Coordinates of C-alpha atoms in Angstrom, one line a residue:
Chain X
M1 CA -17.7 4.9 0.6
R2 CA -18.7 3.3 -2.8
I3 CA -15.1 1.8 -2.9
F4 CA -15.7 0.3 0.6
R5 CA -18.9 -1.2 -0.6
N6 CA -17.4 -3.1 -3.6
V7 CA -14.6 -4.2 -1.7
F8 CA -16.6 -5.6 0.9
R9 CA -19.3 -7.0 -1.0
R10 CA -17.6 -10.4 -0.7
K11 CA -16.5 -10.0 3.1
M12 CA -14.7 -13.2 3.7
R13 CA -12.9 -12.9 0.7
A14 CA -11.8 -9.3 1.1
F15 CA -10.9 -10.2 4.9
L16 CA -8.5 -12.9 3.8
T17 CA -6.7 -11.1 1.2
I18 CA -6.3 -8.0 3.4
F19 CA -5.0 -10.4 6.0
G20 CA -2.3 -11.6 3.3
I21 CA -1.1 -8.0 3.4
T22 CA -1.4 -7.8 6.9
I23 CA 0.9 -10.5 7.3
G24 CA 3.6 -9.1 4.8
V25 CA 3.4 -5.8 6.5
L26 CA 3.6 -7.3 9.8
A27 CA 6.9 -8.8 8.8
L28 CA 8.2 -5.7 7.2
V29 CA 7.3 -3.6 10.5
V30 CA 8.7 -6.0 13.0
M31 CA 11.6 -7.0 11.2
G32 CA 12.3 -3.6 9.9
S33 CA 12.2 -2.2 13.7
V34 CA 15.1 -4.7 14.4
A35 CA 16.9 -3.2 11.4
E36 CA 16.1 0.4 12.6
K37 CA 17.5 -0.4 15.9
L38 CA 20.6 -2.0 14.9
Q39 CA 21.1 1.1 12.6
L40 CA 20.8 3.6 15.5
L41 CA 23.5 1.5 17.2
V42 CA 25.7 1.6 14.4
D43 CA 25.2 5.5 14.0
G44 CA 25.6 5.9 17.4
G45 CA 29.0 3.9 17.2
V46 CA 29.9 5.7 14.3
E47 CA 29.6 9.1 16.2
Y48 CA 31.6 7.6 19.0
Y49 CA 34.5 6.6 17.0
A50 CA 34.3 9.6 14.7
D51 CA 36.7 11.6 16.8
K52 CA 39.0 8.9 17.7
V53 CA 42.0 6.5 17.3
I54 CA 41.9 3.5 19.2
V55 CA 44.7 1.5 20.0
T56 CA 44.2 -2.1 21.4
D57 CA 46.3 -5.3 21.5
G58 CA 47.4 -6.8 18.2
A59 CA 45.6 -10.0 18.9
T60 CA 42.1 -8.4 19.3
F61 CA 40.1 -6.8 16.7
A62 CA 38.6 -3.9 15.4
G63 CA 38.7 -1.5 18.4
F64 CA 36.8 -3.8 20.6
G65 CA 39.6 -4.4 22.9
M66 CA 39.1 -6.9 25.6
S67 CA 42.6 -8.0 26.1
P68 CA 45.2 -6.6 28.3
I69 CA 47.2 -3.7 27.0
S70 CA 49.7 -1.4 29.0
A71 CA 48.0 1.7 30.1
S72 CA 51.1 3.6 30.1
L73 CA 50.8 3.7 26.5
V74 CA 48.9 6.8 27.5
D75 CA 52.1 8.5 27.8
N76 CA 53.6 7.1 24.6
A77 CA 50.8 8.1 22.5
E78 CA 50.6 11.8 23.8
E79 CA 54.3 12.3 22.6
I80 CA 53.2 11.2 19.2
E81 CA 52.8 14.7 16.9
G82 CA 49.3 15.5 16.2
I83 CA 47.7 13.3 19.1
E84 CA 46.5 15.9 21.5
R85 CA 45.2 13.5 24.4
A86 CA 45.3 9.9 25.2
S87 CA 42.9 8.1 27.7
A88 CA 43.2 4.4 29.1
I89 CA 39.7 2.4 29.2
I90 CA 38.7 -1.1 30.5
N91 CA 35.9 -2.7 28.5
F92 CA 34.5 -5.9 30.0
L93 CA 31.1 -7.8 29.9
L94 CA 28.7 -7.0 32.7
A95 CA 27.8 -10.6 33.2
D96 CA 30.5 -12.9 34.2
D97 CA 28.7 -15.7 32.4
V98 CA 27.3 -15.1 28.9
T99 CA 24.3 -17.4 28.8
T100 CA 22.0 -14.8 26.8
I101 CA 22.7 -14.2 23.2
S102 CA 21.2 -10.6 22.7
M103 CA 20.7 -8.5 19.3
G104 CA 22.9 -5.3 19.4
T105 CA 25.3 -4.5 22.0
P106 CA 25.7 -6.9 25.3
P107 CA 25.8 -5.1 28.7
M108 CA 29.2 -3.7 29.1
V109 CA 31.3 -2.3 32.0
E110 CA 33.6 0.7 30.8
A111 CA 36.2 1.6 33.4
T112 CA 37.7 5.1 32.3
D113 CA 40.6 7.4 33.6
F114 CA 38.7 10.4 32.8
R115 CA 41.5 12.0 30.7
N116 CA 38.8 11.9 28.0
V117 CA 36.7 14.5 29.5
G118 CA 36.2 17.4 27.6
Y119 CA 37.7 15.7 24.5
Q120 CA 35.3 13.7 23.0
N121 CA 32.3 14.7 20.9
F122 CA 30.0 11.7 22.0
E123 CA 28.9 12.5 25.5
T124 CA 26.0 10.7 27.3
P125 CA 23.8 13.1 29.0
I126 CA 22.7 12.3 32.9
A127 CA 19.2 11.9 33.4
E128 CA 19.3 11.5 37.3
G129 CA 22.4 12.3 39.9
R130 CA 25.5 13.2 38.4
E131 CA 28.3 12.2 36.3
L132 CA 30.8 10.1 37.6
E133 CA 34.2 11.6 38.2
E134 CA 37.9 11.2 39.1
G135 CA 38.1 9.8 42.5
D136 CA 34.7 8.2 42.6
E137 CA 36.1 4.7 43.6
G138 CA 33.5 2.3 44.7
K139 CA 30.6 4.1 42.7
V140 CA 29.4 4.0 39.3
A141 CA 26.9 5.4 36.4
V142 CA 24.3 3.2 34.9
G143 CA 23.1 3.1 31.4
A144 CA 19.3 3.5 30.8
D145 CA 18.8 0.0 29.9
L146 CA 20.3 -1.7 32.8
V147 CA 18.1 0.2 35.4
N148 CA 15.9 -2.5 36.1
Q149 CA 18.1 -5.6 35.6
L150 CA 20.6 -4.1 38.2
E151 CA 17.7 -2.4 40.1
A152 CA 19.8 0.7 40.3
E153 CA 18.5 3.9 42.0
V154 CA 20.5 7.2 42.4
G155 CA 22.3 6.9 46.0
G156 CA 21.6 3.2 46.4
T157 CA 23.8 0.3 45.5
V158 CA 24.3 -2.1 42.6
E159 CA 26.2 -5.4 42.3
I160 CA 28.7 -5.8 39.8
R161 CA 31.0 -9.2 39.3
G162 CA 30.1 -9.7 43.2
E163 CA 31.3 -6.2 44.2
E164 CA 28.8 -3.5 45.8
F165 CA 28.9 -0.1 44.3
E166 CA 27.1 3.0 44.8
V167 CA 25.1 4.5 42.1
V168 CA 25.7 8.3 41.4
G169 CA 24.1 8.9 38.3
I170 CA 21.7 7.2 35.8
Y171 CA 22.4 8.0 32.2
A172 CA 19.6 9.4 29.6
R173 CA 18.3 6.9 26.9
T174 CA 20.4 7.3 23.9
L175 CA 18.9 4.3 22.0
S176 CA 22.7 3.3 21.3
A177 CA 25.4 1.6 23.3
P178 CA 25.7 3.6 26.1
D179 CA 22.2 2.5 27.1
S180 CA 23.6 -0.8 28.3
T181 CA 26.9 0.5 29.7
V182 CA 28.0 0.9 33.5
V183 CA 30.7 3.3 33.7
M184 CA 33.1 3.1 36.8
T185 CA 36.7 4.4 37.7
L186 CA 39.8 2.7 36.1
E187 CA 41.1 1.7 39.3
D188 CA 37.9 -0.2 40.1
G189 CA 37.8 -1.9 36.6
Q190 CA 41.5 -2.6 36.9
R191 CA 40.8 -4.7 40.0
I192 CA 37.8 -6.4 38.5
F193 CA 38.9 -7.0 35.2
L194 CA 42.2 -8.8 36.7
E195 CA 40.2 -11.2 38.3
T196 CA 38.6 -12.4 35.3
L197 CA 42.3 -13.2 33.5
P198 CA 43.6 -16.7 33.5
E199 CA 46.1 -17.0 36.6
T200 CA 49.2 -17.6 34.3
I201 CA 48.5 -14.1 32.8
R202 CA 47.7 -12.5 35.8
E203 CA 50.9 -13.1 37.5
Q204 CA 52.6 -11.2 34.7
I205 CA 50.6 -8.1 34.8
D206 CA 50.8 -5.1 36.9
Q207 CA 47.2 -4.2 38.0
E208 CA 47.8 -0.4 37.8
D209 CA 49.3 -0.6 34.4
L210 CA 46.2 -2.4 33.3
A211 CA 43.8 -1.4 30.2
T212 CA 42.1 -2.8 27.3
S213 CA 42.1 -0.1 25.2
I214 CA 43.8 3.5 24.5
V215 CA 41.8 6.3 23.2
L216 CA 43.7 8.7 21.1
F217 CA 42.2 12.3 20.4
P218 CA 43.9 13.8 17.3
E219 CA 44.4 17.5 17.2
E220 CA 40.7 18.9 15.9
S221 CA 42.4 19.9 12.3
L222 CA 43.7 16.5 11.8
D223 CA 41.6 13.6 10.2
P224 CA 41.6 10.6 12.9
D225 CA 41.8 8.0 9.9
E226 CA 45.2 9.6 8.7
M227 CA 46.7 9.4 12.1
V228 CA 46.3 5.7 12.0
D229 CA 49.2 5.1 10.1
V230 CA 51.4 7.6 12.1
V231 CA 50.2 6.1 15.4
S232 CA 50.9 2.5 14.1
E233 CA 54.4 3.7 13.1
E234 CA 55.3 5.0 16.6
L235 CA 53.6 2.4 18.8
G236 CA 55.1 -0.4 16.9
E237 CA 53.5 -3.5 15.3
D238 CA 52.4 -5.2 18.7
F239 CA 49.0 -2.9 18.4
N240 CA 46.0 -2.8 16.5
V241 CA 45.2 0.9 15.5
Q242 CA 41.7 1.8 14.3
G243 CA 40.5 4.8 13.0
P244 CA 36.7 5.9 12.4
A245 CA 36.8 4.2 8.8
G246 CA 37.8 1.2 10.4
F247 CA 34.8 0.8 12.8
E248 CA 32.4 1.7 9.9
K249 CA 33.9 -1.1 7.7
F250 CA 33.8 -3.5 10.6
V251 CA 30.0 -3.0 11.3
K252 CA 28.7 -1.7 8.3
E253 CA 28.9 -4.6 5.9
P254 CA 27.5 -7.2 8.4
L255 CA 24.7 -4.9 9.1
A256 CA 24.0 -4.0 5.2
I257 CA 24.0 -7.9 4.8
F258 CA 21.8 -8.4 7.7
N259 CA 19.1 -5.8 6.4
Y260 CA 19.3 -7.5 3.1
L261 CA 18.3 -10.6 4.5
I262 CA 15.4 -9.5 6.7
Y263 CA 13.9 -6.9 4.2
T264 CA 14.2 -9.9 1.5
V265 CA 12.0 -12.1 4.1
A266 CA 9.5 -9.3 4.5
L267 CA 9.4 -8.6 0.9
I268 CA 8.7 -12.4 -0.1
A269 CA 5.7 -12.3 2.5
L270 CA 4.7 -8.9 0.7
V271 CA 4.9 -10.5 -2.5
V272 CA 2.8 -13.5 -1.6
G273 CA 0.2 -11.2 -0.5
T274 CA 0.2 -9.1 -3.5
L275 CA -0.4 -11.9 -5.9
S276 CA -3.5 -12.7 -3.5
I277 CA -4.7 -9.1 -4.2
I278 CA -4.2 -9.8 -8.1
N279 CA -6.3 -13.2 -7.7
T280 CA -8.9 -11.5 -5.6
M281 CA -9.4 -8.7 -8.3
T282 CA -9.3 -11.2 -11.1
M283 CA -12.0 -13.3 -9.8
S284 CA -13.9 -10.0 -8.6
I285 CA -13.8 -8.4 -12.1
S286 CA -14.9 -11.8 -13.9
E287 CA -17.9 -12.0 -11.3
R288 CA -18.8 -8.3 -12.3
T289 CA -18.3 -8.6 -15.9
R290 CA -21.8 -7.5 -16.3
E291 CA -21.5 -4.6 -13.9
I292 CA -18.8 -3.5 -16.3
G293 CA -20.8 -3.8 -19.3
V294 CA -23.4 -1.8 -17.5
R295 CA -20.9 0.8 -16.4
K296 CA -19.5 1.1 -19.9
A297 CA -23.1 1.4 -21.5
I298 CA -24.0 4.4 -19.5
G299 CA -20.8 6.3 -20.3
A300 CA -17.7 4.9 -18.3
T301 CA -14.5 5.7 -20.1
R302 CA -11.8 2.9 -20.0
G303 CA -10.0 5.3 -17.6
A304 CA -13.3 5.6 -15.4
I305 CA -12.9 1.6 -15.1
M306 CA -9.3 1.4 -14.6
R307 CA -9.5 4.1 -12.0
Q308 CA -12.3 2.4 -10.1
F309 CA -10.7 -1.3 -10.2
I310 CA -7.2 0.2 -9.0
A311 CA -8.9 2.2 -6.2
E312 CA -10.4 -1.0 -5.1
A313 CA -7.1 -3.0 -5.4
A314 CA -5.3 0.3 -3.4
L315 CA -8.0 0.1 -0.6
I316 CA -7.3 -3.7 0.1
G317 CA -3.2 -2.9 0.1
L318 CA -4.1 0.4 2.4
C319 CA -6.1 -1.8 4.8
G320 CA -3.6 -4.6 5.0
G321 CA -0.6 -1.8 5.5
V322 CA -2.6 -0.3 8.2
F323 CA -3.7 -3.6 10.1
G324 CA -0.2 -4.9 9.7
L325 CA 1.4 -1.5 11.0
A326 CA -1.1 -1.6 14.1
L327 CA -0.7 -5.5 14.6
G328 CA 3.3 -4.9 14.3
A329 CA 3.3 -1.7 16.5
V330 CA 1.2 -3.9 19.5
I331 CA 3.8 -6.9 19.3
I332 CA 6.8 -4.5 19.2
S333 CA 5.6 -2.6 22.1
S334 CA 4.8 -5.7 24.2
T335 CA 8.0 -7.3 23.5
N336 CA 10.0 -4.1 24.4
A337 CA 8.2 -4.1 27.5
S338 CA 8.5 -7.6 28.6
E339 CA 11.5 -8.8 30.4
V340 CA 11.8 -12.2 27.9
M341 CA 14.1 -10.3 25.5
G342 CA 16.6 -9.2 28.1
T343 CA 17.4 -5.4 29.0
T344 CA 18.1 -4.3 25.7
Q345 CA 15.3 -3.2 23.5
L346 CA 15.5 -4.9 20.3
F347 CA 12.8 -3.1 18.3
L348 CA 12.6 0.5 17.4
L349 CA 9.7 1.2 15.1
T350 CA 10.6 4.7 13.4
P351 CA 8.1 7.1 11.9
R352 CA 9.8 6.5 8.5
L353 CA 9.1 2.4 8.7
A354 CA 5.7 3.2 9.9
V355 CA 4.9 5.6 7.2
G356 CA 7.0 3.7 4.8
S357 CA 5.3 0.3 5.3
V358 CA 1.9 1.8 5.0
V359 CA 2.9 3.7 1.8
F360 CA 4.6 0.5 0.3
S361 CA 1.4 -1.6 1.0
L362 CA -0.7 1.1 -1.0
V363 CA 1.6 1.2 -3.7
L364 CA 1.8 -2.6 -3.9
G365 CA -2.2 -2.7 -4.2
V366 CA -2.2 -0.5 -6.9
L367 CA 0.5 -2.4 -9.1
A368 CA -1.5 -5.4 -8.0
G369 CA -4.6 -3.7 -9.5
L370 CA -3.3 -2.8 -12.5
Y371 CA -3.5 -5.7 -14.7
P372 CA -7.0 -6.9 -13.6
A373 CA -8.3 -3.3 -14.2
W374 CA -6.6 -3.1 -17.6
H375 CA -8.4 -6.1 -18.3
A376 CA -11.6 -4.8 -17.2
A377 CA -11.3 -1.5 -18.9
R378 CA -10.6 -3.5 -22.3
L379 CA -13.9 -5.5 -21.9
S380 CA -16.5 -5.1 -25.2
P381 CA -19.4 -3.7 -23.5
V382 CA -21.8 -5.9 -25.8
Q383 CA -20.0 -9.1 -24.6
A384 CA -20.0 -7.9 -20.9
L385 CA -23.5 -7.3 -21.0
R386 CA -24.4 -10.6 -22.4
Y387 CA -22.4 -12.1 -19.5
E388 CA -24.5 -14.2 -17.4
Chain P
M1 CA -32.9 17.8 -40.9
A2 CA -31.1 14.7 -40.5
P3 CA -33.1 11.6 -39.0
A4 CA -32.5 10.7 -35.4
L5 CA -30.9 7.4 -36.6
A6 CA -29.7 6.3 -39.8
I7 CA -28.3 2.6 -40.6
K8 CA -27.1 1.8 -43.8
D9 CA -25.9 -1.5 -45.3
V10 CA -25.0 -2.7 -42.0
I11 CA -23.0 -6.3 -41.8
R12 CA -22.1 -7.6 -38.5
R13 CA -20.7 -10.9 -38.0
Y14 CA -19.3 -13.0 -35.0
R15 CA -16.8 -15.1 -34.9
L16 CA -17.2 -18.5 -33.4
G17 CA -14.7 -20.6 -34.1
S18 CA -11.5 -20.2 -36.5
E19 CA -13.4 -20.1 -39.6
N20 CA -17.0 -20.2 -38.3
Y21 CA -19.0 -16.9 -38.4
V22 CA -22.6 -16.2 -37.5
H23 CA -24.1 -13.3 -39.3
A24 CA -26.2 -11.4 -36.8
L25 CA -27.0 -8.7 -39.4
R26 CA -26.7 -9.3 -43.0
G27 CA -27.2 -5.6 -44.4
V28 CA -29.7 -3.6 -42.8
S29 CA -30.8 -0.2 -43.8
L30 CA -33.1 1.8 -41.8
E31 CA -34.0 5.5 -41.1
I32 CA -35.8 6.7 -37.6
E33 CA -37.5 10.1 -37.4
D34 CA -36.7 12.2 -34.6
G35 CA -39.3 11.9 -32.1
D36 CA -40.7 8.7 -33.3
M37 CA -41.3 5.6 -31.1
V38 CA -40.4 2.3 -32.7
A39 CA -40.7 -1.4 -31.8
I40 CA -38.1 -3.8 -33.1
M41 CA -39.5 -7.4 -32.9
G42 CA -38.2 -10.6 -34.1
P43 CA -37.4 -14.2 -32.9
S44 CA -34.2 -14.7 -30.8
G45 CA -31.0 -14.6 -33.1
S46 CA -33.0 -12.5 -35.7
G47 CA -30.4 -9.9 -35.2
K48 CA -32.7 -7.1 -33.2
S49 CA -30.4 -6.5 -30.3
T50 CA -27.2 -6.3 -32.2
L51 CA -29.0 -3.7 -34.3
M52 CA -30.1 -1.8 -31.2
H53 CA -26.3 -2.3 -30.0
I54 CA -25.0 -0.6 -33.1
A55 CA -27.4 1.8 -33.2
G56 CA -26.7 3.1 -29.8
G57 CA -22.9 3.0 -30.1
L58 CA -22.6 0.0 -27.9
D59 CA -20.9 -2.1 -30.8
V60 CA -19.7 -1.3 -34.3
P61 CA -20.6 -2.7 -37.7
D62 CA -18.3 -5.0 -39.7
S63 CA -19.4 -3.0 -42.6
G64 CA -21.9 -0.1 -43.6
E65 CA -22.5 2.9 -41.8
A66 CA -24.5 4.3 -38.6
W67 CA -25.2 7.9 -38.1
I68 CA -27.1 9.5 -35.1
E69 CA -28.5 12.7 -36.2
D70 CA -25.5 13.9 -38.3
T71 CA -22.6 12.2 -36.6
R72 CA -21.4 9.1 -38.1
I73 CA -20.6 6.8 -35.3
D74 CA -19.8 3.1 -37.1
N75 CA -16.1 4.5 -37.3
L76 CA -15.8 6.3 -34.1
G77 CA -13.0 5.3 -31.4
D78 CA -13.6 4.0 -28.2
R79 CA -13.1 7.1 -26.4
K80 CA -15.6 9.1 -28.8
L81 CA -17.9 6.1 -28.5
T82 CA -18.2 6.2 -25.0
R83 CA -18.7 9.8 -24.8
L84 CA -21.7 9.4 -27.3
R85 CA -23.3 6.6 -25.2
S86 CA -22.7 9.0 -22.3
K87 CA -24.2 12.1 -23.5
R88 CA -26.7 11.5 -26.5
V89 CA -28.1 7.7 -25.8
G90 CA -29.8 6.5 -22.8
F91 CA -30.1 2.6 -22.6
V92 CA -32.7 0.5 -20.4
F93 CA -32.3 -3.0 -20.1
Q94 CA -34.5 -6.2 -19.7
G95 CA -32.7 -7.2 -16.3
F96 CA -32.9 -3.4 -15.2
N97 CA -28.9 -3.7 -14.8
L98 CA -28.7 -1.6 -11.7
L99 CA -25.6 -1.7 -9.6
H100 CA -26.7 -3.5 -6.7
T101 CA -24.0 -1.9 -4.1
L102 CA -25.5 1.6 -5.0
T103 CA -28.8 3.2 -3.8
A104 CA -31.3 4.1 -6.5
Q105 CA -30.2 7.8 -6.4
E106 CA -26.5 6.8 -6.7
N107 CA -27.3 4.6 -9.7
V108 CA -28.8 7.6 -11.6
A109 CA -26.0 9.8 -10.6
L110 CA -23.4 7.6 -11.7
A111 CA -24.2 8.0 -15.2
A112 CA -24.3 11.8 -14.6
E113 CA -20.6 11.6 -13.2
Y114 CA -19.5 9.6 -15.8
A115 CA -20.8 12.6 -18.2
G116 CA -18.6 14.9 -16.4
L117 CA -20.9 16.3 -13.5
T118 CA -19.4 16.9 -10.2
R119 CA -20.8 14.4 -7.4
R120 CA -23.1 17.5 -6.0
Q121 CA -24.7 18.3 -9.1
A122 CA -25.3 14.7 -10.3
A123 CA -26.8 14.1 -6.7
K124 CA -29.2 17.2 -7.3
R125 CA -30.1 16.0 -10.8
S126 CA -30.9 12.6 -9.7
Q127 CA -32.7 13.5 -6.9
E128 CA -35.1 15.9 -9.5
L129 CA -35.2 13.3 -12.0
L130 CA -36.2 10.4 -9.5
G131 CA -38.7 12.8 -8.1
M132 CA -40.3 13.3 -11.4
L133 CA -40.9 9.5 -11.6
G134 CA -42.7 9.2 -8.6
L135 CA -39.5 7.7 -6.6
S136 CA -38.6 10.4 -4.1
D137 CA -39.1 8.3 -1.1
R138 CA -37.0 5.5 -2.5
L139 CA -33.8 7.4 -3.2
A140 CA -31.9 5.8 -0.5
H141 CA -33.0 2.2 -1.1
R142 CA -30.7 -0.4 -2.7
P143 CA -31.9 -1.9 -5.9
A144 CA -32.8 -5.2 -3.9
E145 CA -35.3 -3.3 -1.7
L146 CA -37.1 -2.1 -4.6
S147 CA -40.0 -3.6 -6.6
G148 CA -39.3 -4.4 -10.3
G149 CA -41.4 -1.5 -11.6
E150 CA -39.4 0.8 -9.4
Q151 CA -36.1 -0.5 -10.5
Q152 CA -36.9 -0.3 -14.1
R153 CA -38.3 3.4 -13.3
V154 CA -34.6 3.9 -11.7
A155 CA -33.1 2.3 -15.0
V156 CA -35.2 5.0 -16.9
A157 CA -34.1 7.7 -14.9
R158 CA -30.4 6.9 -15.2
A159 CA -31.0 6.6 -19.1
L160 CA -32.5 10.2 -19.2
V161 CA -30.1 11.8 -16.6
N162 CA -27.9 13.2 -19.3
D163 CA -30.6 14.6 -21.5
P164 CA -30.2 12.2 -24.4
C165 CA -31.2 12.7 -27.8
M166 CA -32.5 9.0 -27.9
L167 CA -33.7 6.3 -25.6
M168 CA -32.9 2.7 -26.5
A169 CA -34.9 0.0 -24.5
D170 CA -33.7 -3.7 -24.7
E171 CA -36.8 -5.9 -23.4
P172 CA -37.8 -3.2 -21.0
T173 CA -40.9 -5.0 -19.7
G174 CA -39.5 -8.6 -20.4
N175 CA -39.2 -9.1 -16.2
L176 CA -42.5 -7.4 -15.5
D177 CA -46.0 -8.4 -15.0
S178 CA -48.4 -7.3 -17.0
G179 CA -49.7 -4.6 -14.8
T180 CA -46.2 -3.4 -14.2
S181 CA -45.4 -3.6 -18.0
A182 CA -48.1 -1.2 -18.8
E183 CA -47.1 1.3 -16.1
I184 CA -43.5 1.3 -17.7
M185 CA -44.9 1.7 -21.1
D186 CA -47.0 4.7 -20.1
L187 CA -43.9 6.2 -18.6
L188 CA -42.2 5.6 -22.0
A189 CA -44.9 6.8 -24.1
G190 CA -45.2 10.0 -21.7
I191 CA -41.6 10.7 -22.4
N192 CA -42.1 10.3 -25.9
A193 CA -45.0 12.3 -26.0
E194 CA -44.1 15.1 -23.6
Q195 CA -40.4 15.5 -24.5
G196 CA -40.5 14.2 -28.0
M197 CA -37.8 12.0 -27.5
T198 CA -37.0 9.3 -29.9
I199 CA -37.4 6.0 -28.5
V200 CA -36.5 2.8 -29.9
L201 CA -37.3 -0.5 -27.8
V202 CA -36.8 -4.2 -28.7
T203 CA -39.6 -6.7 -27.5
H204 CA -41.1 -9.7 -27.8
D205 CA -44.6 -8.4 -26.3
H206 CA -47.1 -7.4 -28.9
G207 CA -48.8 -5.7 -26.5
V208 CA -45.8 -3.5 -25.7
A209 CA -45.2 -3.0 -29.5
G210 CA -48.7 -1.8 -29.9
R211 CA -48.0 1.0 -27.8
C212 CA -45.5 2.3 -30.4
R213 CA -46.4 4.1 -33.8
R214 CA -43.8 2.0 -36.0
L215 CA -43.1 -1.7 -35.9
I216 CA -40.0 -3.4 -37.6
E217 CA -39.8 -7.1 -37.6
M218 CA -36.6 -8.7 -37.8
R219 CA -35.7 -12.3 -39.5
D220 CA -32.1 -13.7 -39.8
G221 CA -30.4 -10.8 -39.7
R222 CA -32.8 -8.8 -41.9
I223 CA -35.7 -6.5 -41.6
A224 CA -38.6 -8.8 -42.5
T225 CA -41.3 -5.9 -42.5
D226 CA -41.3 -2.5 -41.6
G227 CA -44.3 -0.2 -41.3
E228 CA -46.9 1.4 -39.0
E229 CA -47.9 -0.8 -36.4
S230 CA -52.1 -1.2 -36.4
A231 CA -53.4 -1.7 -33.1
S232 CA -53.3 -5.4 -32.4

């Protein structure tokens, strides 16, 4: 309580200093939440790809196949020793015109032949209705983030690329890519995807043999990354073969750079705030020189003076941290709730980020207080008492 | 028994520029007996405050010795000197020097906390002491809400809270009207008489000095006269 009275004896100055830290922590919280969300997407992706080898057309890159490939490769792949199962899928963008740039993953359609069922580790749980099954032509299951955009409800219909589909299930929220994915049967996917291809290519393709990637499940005892070379050799050079390591390399590096950039921006804001704490504490100490002299005269040790001023600086840091977190939480929840940012939730305020940013601002306060407090503790009591 | 305070050949000079010194004390020797009440007078710059600061462990001499009872204090480090100020010397200042964000009771308790008492013990002790000084209805008041006399009584309570062996008062009545000055001097004289506490006070006021048993006059960093104060 005494610390509060000391810090707030100059209310305007205390408020402005705290506000400086608040802005820094706000930047850290908001930008950090973007990083946390992306991290979750990447973690989901890493988990998804962990047990698979993905074969795509040689012209595409890194497992995100959106060029046509022959679905009959499934048969060739399953003959490879060590490959237990192969499944053909088609991925394409949900929207036919990409007008919005979104962070994370854009809304996608995944069409599957259901041969992967029971083989992959990564399963998206159903929240409402049921899983999509073989023979469910004309039906879809919808990811949690797309429910509002598509006005989807179980038993109702949604429109995808101009066609009506019946919704049989809605997936539970995973905070990763499946939240913005619609799942349909391979047959439906083949028909729609064929329409998206240029006419010259379309004429050369057999609709029933159409896929964008083949997912291979190696036997459980085998490392998928080690199967990459085997599969490449067996299938020939026309294909791009990726194991889990390929995906990690592809997404982790850009994510690391992105994280580095946004945390740097937030840190710069915090450094500015910290300097303002140092400035405030220095001014406060020079105004209170006489008080410091009195405290020393009546028995305050250097340690006691140090502790007092560090505690005041720490309180400024802590207040800034708490206000910054509160403001950040309000901005994040209102932005996530609004339709402006599209369907994918952009921010994820994790407990570690929330606690971390407040603790960090507290630590910055302590650090900012060190020099002014040390200076105060070293004042000679006689000179301090004479100070007017 | 050692005197309450002994100063031997103390020289203290302050640096003004790179080559310029001002001599505050030019070789002062002095002994003050336990239980005495001493006034130090002299014009501004005569060295009376510096003498009191060295005697109370707030400052150290450039040469010479200073003793409080049987402890030599002129060569103590910062930590030991702080402890000495906390436990054995009580200070009262001209401008009261109370911390204005703290209540009367907190101001007194602070000195007790610095001496190592817990917050609860310090609160209890400070309440008792302020009660004895007639301020029990002013405990929760901030200094700005107290009269000058009340503020100085709080300052006296703060100086006494750790049961020091000596009270040092630098112009304790300098900011008070004559009526209130007399009140504070009654209080100090009473403490001296009843508790036998050694009191050293610096003053410009002959009336105040007249309440003391011994008067020391300083001039130009030296003791000019030293003797029993005849009632003026």
